[in-house]
């Protein structure tokens, strides 16, 4: 059996769920290597499992909210990171990208919960987020000393792939504001109440 990195679920690469579920079908996990046979879950059992007790849409301010780091993404265009002299700036982050897409594609009301260092780079990232139509009112602004000892904003350099050469990424995200944030920095009673 292959060795796995610590913290990786042993089934992570052995099966996936066939997510095409219809009310008259059952959810059938399919083992890719037939190592771990899984039973089928009927639609009645799935409804019981998936009963999330969500509030009606009319009572909610947002359709979707993400929690995670948003970084300044620097793109060298057709060039390489190591030789570039100019970069295009964007915002990006896995969780944030989802709510931005939901806003742009489906006109959903979305917001992002994150933290930025209170400086010009943080304000630039806030402006990018506002251009994407995502609500920025849940961003926590953290004081900074100007040199990144207290906190800073994350930067991600992303180089495009070409042909058989894959994309190259280089993140600079140590000591970022969101990594220093604490639960008390966000009003979750308000967030989940809205």
mmCIF file of C-alpha atoms in Angstrom:
data_model
loop_
_atom_site.group_PDB
_atom_site.id
_atom_site.type_symbol
_atom_site.label_atom_id
_atom_site.label_comp_id
_atom_site.label_asym_id
_atom_site.label_seq_id
_atom_site.Cartn_x
_atom_site.Cartn_y
_atom_site.Cartn_z
ATOM 1 C CA UNK A 1 0.000 0.000 0.000
ATOM 2 C CA UNK A 2 1.412 3.445 -0.882
ATOM 3 C CA UNK A 3 2.492 5.736 1.932
ATOM 4 C CA UNK A 4 0.489 8.893 2.500
ATOM 5 C CA UNK A 5 1.359 12.279 3.898
ATOM 6 C CA UNK A 6 0.250 12.840 7.513
ATOM 7 C CA UNK A 7 -3.250 14.254 7.750
ATOM 8 C CA UNK A 8 -4.371 12.928 4.349
ATOM 9 C CA UNK A 9 -7.424 10.694 4.600
ATOM 10 C CA UNK A 10 -6.499 7.180 3.436
ATOM 11 C CA UNK A 11 -9.519 7.032 1.107
ATOM 12 C CA UNK A 12 -8.816 10.443 -0.441
ATOM 13 C CA UNK A 13 -7.580 9.051 -3.742
ATOM 14 C CA UNK A 14 -9.444 5.733 -3.846
ATOM 15 C CA UNK A 15 -13.060 6.700 -4.405
ATOM 16 C CA UNK A 16 -15.324 9.514 -5.468
ATOM 17 C CA UNK A 17 -19.037 10.028 -5.251
ATOM 18 C CA UNK A 18 -21.187 10.009 -8.343
ATOM 19 C CA UNK A 19 -23.036 13.230 -7.567
ATOM 20 C CA UNK A 20 -25.751 12.828 -10.186
ATOM 21 C CA UNK A 21 -28.636 12.350 -7.785
ATOM 22 C CA UNK A 22 -32.267 12.500 -8.810
ATOM 23 C CA UNK A 23 -35.170 11.975 -6.446
ATOM 24 C CA UNK A 24 -35.736 8.468 -7.872
ATOM 25 C CA UNK A 25 -32.065 7.514 -7.908
ATOM 26 C CA UNK A 26 -29.701 6.586 -5.143
ATOM 27 C CA UNK A 27 -26.251 7.970 -4.442
ATOM 28 C CA UNK A 28 -23.766 5.298 -5.412
ATOM 29 C CA UNK A 29 -20.173 5.862 -4.296
ATOM 30 C CA UNK A 30 -17.947 4.164 -6.807
ATOM 31 C CA UNK A 31 -14.624 2.692 -5.743
ATOM 32 C CA UNK A 32 -11.924 3.411 -8.272
ATOM 33 C CA UNK A 33 -9.768 0.470 -7.167
ATOM 34 C CA UNK A 34 -12.557 -1.705 -5.688
ATOM 35 C CA UNK A 35 -10.615 -1.706 -2.419
ATOM 36 C CA UNK A 36 -13.387 -0.258 -0.270
ATOM 37 C CA UNK A 37 -16.879 -1.308 -1.331
ATOM 38 C CA UNK A 38 -19.413 1.303 -0.209
ATOM 39 C CA UNK A 39 -23.144 0.793 0.126
ATOM 40 C CA UNK A 40 -25.610 2.866 -1.861
ATOM 41 C CA UNK A 41 -27.567 5.577 -0.066
ATOM 42 C CA UNK A 42 -31.230 5.871 -1.067
ATOM 43 C CA UNK A 43 -32.825 9.256 -1.754
ATOM 44 C CA UNK A 44 -34.948 9.123 1.456
ATOM 45 C CA UNK A 45 -31.832 8.490 3.555
ATOM 46 C CA UNK A 46 -29.975 11.239 1.684
ATOM 47 C CA UNK A 47 -32.771 13.738 2.421
ATOM 48 C CA UNK A 48 -32.559 12.789 6.096
ATOM 49 C CA UNK A 49 -28.772 13.264 6.108
ATOM 50 C CA UNK A 50 -28.941 16.515 4.133
ATOM 51 C CA UNK A 51 -31.618 18.183 6.299
ATOM 52 C CA UNK A 52 -29.685 21.401 6.978
ATOM 53 C CA UNK A 53 -32.579 23.434 8.413
ATOM 54 C CA UNK A 54 -31.654 26.468 6.328
ATOM 55 C CA UNK A 55 -33.507 29.719 6.807
ATOM 56 C CA UNK A 56 -35.700 30.976 3.969
ATOM 57 C CA UNK A 57 -33.892 33.101 1.371
ATOM 58 C CA UNK A 58 -36.074 36.099 2.224
ATOM 59 C CA UNK A 59 -34.544 36.166 5.732
ATOM 60 C CA UNK A 60 -30.930 36.157 4.525
ATOM 61 C CA UNK A 61 -28.767 39.079 3.455
ATOM 62 C CA UNK A 62 -26.323 36.878 1.517
ATOM 63 C CA UNK A 63 -26.702 33.907 -0.790
ATOM 64 C CA UNK A 64 -23.123 32.821 -0.104
ATOM 65 C CA UNK A 65 -20.251 33.909 2.146
ATOM 66 C CA UNK A 66 -16.646 32.687 2.017
ATOM 67 C CA UNK A 67 -14.038 32.609 4.775
ATOM 68 C CA UNK A 68 -10.391 32.502 3.768
ATOM 69 C CA UNK A 69 -7.305 34.335 2.616
ATOM 70 C CA UNK A 70 -7.444 36.705 -0.340
ATOM 71 C CA UNK A 71 -4.028 37.489 -1.796
ATOM 72 C CA UNK A 72 -2.683 39.984 -4.274
ATOM 73 C CA UNK A 73 -2.005 37.948 -7.412
ATOM 74 C CA UNK A 74 0.810 39.175 -9.639
ATOM 75 C CA UNK A 75 0.820 37.837 -13.212
ATOM 76 C CA UNK A 76 3.857 38.328 -15.496
ATOM 77 C CA UNK A 77 1.703 37.783 -18.610
ATOM 78 C CA UNK A 78 3.548 35.762 -21.238
ATOM 79 C CA UNK A 79 6.856 36.057 -19.347
ATOM 80 C CA UNK A 80 8.443 34.154 -16.501
ATOM 81 C CA UNK A 81 8.309 35.247 -12.862
ATOM 82 C CA UNK A 82 12.084 35.132 -12.523
ATOM 83 C CA UNK A 83 12.712 37.550 -15.424
ATOM 84 C CA UNK A 84 9.600 39.759 -15.423
ATOM 85 C CA UNK A 85 9.855 43.500 -14.940
ATOM 86 C CA UNK A 86 6.106 44.186 -15.030
ATOM 87 C CA UNK A 87 3.145 42.335 -13.573
ATOM 88 C CA UNK A 88 -0.626 42.663 -13.805
ATOM 89 C CA UNK A 89 -2.287 42.713 -10.407
ATOM 90 C CA UNK A 90 -5.420 40.747 -9.503
ATOM 91 C CA UNK A 91 -7.058 39.427 -6.361
ATOM 92 C CA UNK A 92 -7.406 35.734 -5.697
ATOM 93 C CA UNK A 93 -7.991 33.009 -3.149
ATOM 94 C CA UNK A 94 -9.721 29.643 -3.349
ATOM 95 C CA UNK A 95 -12.740 30.470 -1.200
ATOM 96 C CA UNK A 96 -13.035 34.043 -2.471
ATOM 97 C CA UNK A 97 -12.933 32.914 -6.105
ATOM 98 C CA UNK A 98 -16.090 30.871 -5.487
ATOM 99 C CA UNK A 99 -18.165 33.795 -4.175
ATOM 100 C CA UNK A 100 -16.839 36.125 -6.891
ATOM 101 C CA UNK A 101 -17.898 33.601 -9.512
ATOM 102 C CA UNK A 102 -21.338 33.222 -7.932
ATOM 103 C CA UNK A 103 -21.769 37.010 -8.005
ATOM 104 C CA UNK A 104 -20.560 37.464 -11.583
ATOM 105 C CA UNK A 105 -22.189 34.394 -13.144
ATOM 106 C CA UNK A 106 -25.429 34.060 -11.190
ATOM 107 C CA UNK A 107 -25.930 37.568 -9.706
ATOM 108 C CA UNK A 108 -25.998 36.118 -6.181
ATOM 109 C CA UNK A 109 -25.468 38.353 -3.149
ATOM 110 C CA UNK A 110 -22.076 37.343 -1.782
ATOM 111 C CA UNK A 111 -19.557 38.472 0.815
ATOM 112 C CA UNK A 112 -16.055 37.554 1.901
ATOM 113 C CA UNK A 113 -14.829 37.126 5.466
ATOM 114 C CA UNK A 114 -11.089 37.783 5.586
ATOM 115 C CA UNK A 115 -8.524 40.059 7.194
ATOM 116 C CA UNK A 116 -6.187 42.582 5.580
ATOM 117 C CA UNK A 117 -3.327 44.661 6.883
ATOM 118 C CA UNK A 118 -4.558 48.247 7.012
ATOM 119 C CA UNK A 119 -2.274 49.691 4.330
ATOM 120 C CA UNK A 120 -2.274 50.620 0.644
ATOM 121 C CA UNK A 121 -1.981 47.002 -0.535
ATOM 122 C CA UNK A 122 -4.965 45.997 1.604
ATOM 123 C CA UNK A 123 -6.977 48.890 0.170
ATOM 124 C CA UNK A 124 -5.989 47.798 -3.365
ATOM 125 C CA UNK A 125 -7.252 44.273 -2.663
ATOM 126 C CA UNK A 126 -10.472 45.660 -1.196
ATOM 127 C CA UNK A 127 -10.942 47.685 -4.396
ATOM 128 C CA UNK A 128 -10.437 44.566 -6.546
ATOM 129 C CA UNK A 129 -13.039 42.723 -4.447
ATOM 130 C CA UNK A 130 -15.517 45.593 -4.808
ATOM 131 C CA UNK A 131 -14.951 45.559 -8.604
ATOM 132 C CA UNK A 132 -15.950 41.874 -8.490
ATOM 133 C CA UNK A 133 -19.226 42.843 -6.808
ATOM 134 C CA UNK A 134 -18.517 40.998 -3.558
ATOM 135 C CA UNK A 135 -19.499 42.717 -0.278
ATOM 136 C CA UNK A 136 -16.416 43.848 1.679
ATOM 137 C CA UNK A 137 -18.161 44.871 4.904
ATOM 138 C CA UNK A 138 -17.050 41.678 6.701
ATOM 139 C CA UNK A 139 -13.318 42.307 6.145
ATOM 140 C CA UNK A 140 -11.370 42.786 9.366
ATOM 141 C CA UNK A 141 -8.680 45.490 9.104
ATOM 142 C CA UNK A 142 -5.572 44.862 11.211
ATOM 143 C CA UNK A 143 -3.023 47.432 12.283
ATOM 144 C CA UNK A 144 0.407 46.921 10.781
ATOM 145 C CA UNK A 145 3.865 48.295 11.462
ATOM 146 C CA UNK A 146 4.620 48.908 7.778
ATOM 147 C CA UNK A 147 7.291 46.230 7.529
ATOM 148 C CA UNK A 148 5.268 43.058 8.124
ATOM 149 C CA UNK A 149 6.350 42.108 11.660
ATOM 150 C CA UNK A 150 2.821 42.509 13.058
ATOM 151 C CA UNK A 151 0.971 41.414 9.917
ATOM 152 C CA UNK A 152 0.986 41.875 6.179
ATOM 153 C CA UNK A 153 -1.036 41.015 3.065
ATOM 154 C CA UNK A 154 -0.305 37.848 1.135
ATOM 155 C CA UNK A 155 1.148 37.928 -2.379
ATOM 156 C CA UNK A 156 0.883 35.200 -4.998
ATOM 157 C CA UNK A 157 2.942 35.187 -8.183
ATOM 158 C CA UNK A 158 1.297 33.058 -10.875
ATOM 159 C CA UNK A 159 2.929 32.290 -14.208
ATOM 160 C CA UNK A 160 0.861 30.841 -17.034
ATOM 161 C CA UNK A 161 1.577 27.417 -18.387
ATOM 162 C CA UNK A 162 2.295 26.934 -22.072
ATOM 163 C CA UNK A 163 2.110 23.701 -24.063
ATOM 164 C CA UNK A 164 3.444 20.895 -21.904
ATOM 165 C CA UNK A 165 4.917 23.319 -19.338
ATOM 166 C CA UNK A 166 2.522 23.686 -16.432
ATOM 167 C CA UNK A 167 1.707 26.907 -14.631
ATOM 168 C CA UNK A 168 4.133 28.014 -11.939
ATOM 169 C CA UNK A 169 3.051 29.620 -8.698
ATOM 170 C CA UNK A 170 5.011 31.165 -5.866
ATOM 171 C CA UNK A 171 3.181 32.371 -2.760
ATOM 172 C CA UNK A 172 4.537 34.801 -0.184
ATOM 173 C CA UNK A 173 2.043 34.479 2.646
ATOM 174 C CA UNK A 174 3.896 34.259 5.936
ATOM 175 C CA UNK A 175 2.568 36.415 8.773
ATOM 176 C CA UNK A 176 -0.513 37.529 6.845
ATOM 177 C CA UNK A 177 -3.406 39.324 8.503
ATOM 178 C CA UNK A 178 -5.816 36.407 8.114
ATOM 179 C CA UNK A 179 -3.271 33.997 9.645
ATOM 180 C CA UNK A 180 -3.139 36.288 12.702
ATOM 181 C CA UNK A 181 -6.932 36.736 12.935
ATOM 182 C CA UNK A 182 -8.818 35.320 15.894
ATOM 183 C CA UNK A 183 -12.489 34.274 16.086
ATOM 184 C CA UNK A 184 -13.252 37.398 18.131
ATOM 185 C CA UNK A 185 -12.129 39.557 15.178
ATOM 186 C CA UNK A 186 -15.361 38.634 13.386
ATOM 187 C CA UNK A 187 -18.935 39.050 14.588
ATOM 188 C CA UNK A 188 -20.206 35.573 13.746
ATOM 189 C CA UNK A 189 -23.488 36.179 15.594
ATOM 190 C CA UNK A 190 -24.165 39.023 13.155
ATOM 191 C CA UNK A 191 -22.873 37.069 10.143
ATOM 192 C CA UNK A 192 -25.025 34.006 10.822
ATOM 193 C CA UNK A 193 -27.913 36.210 11.910
ATOM 194 C CA UNK A 194 -27.934 38.029 8.562
#
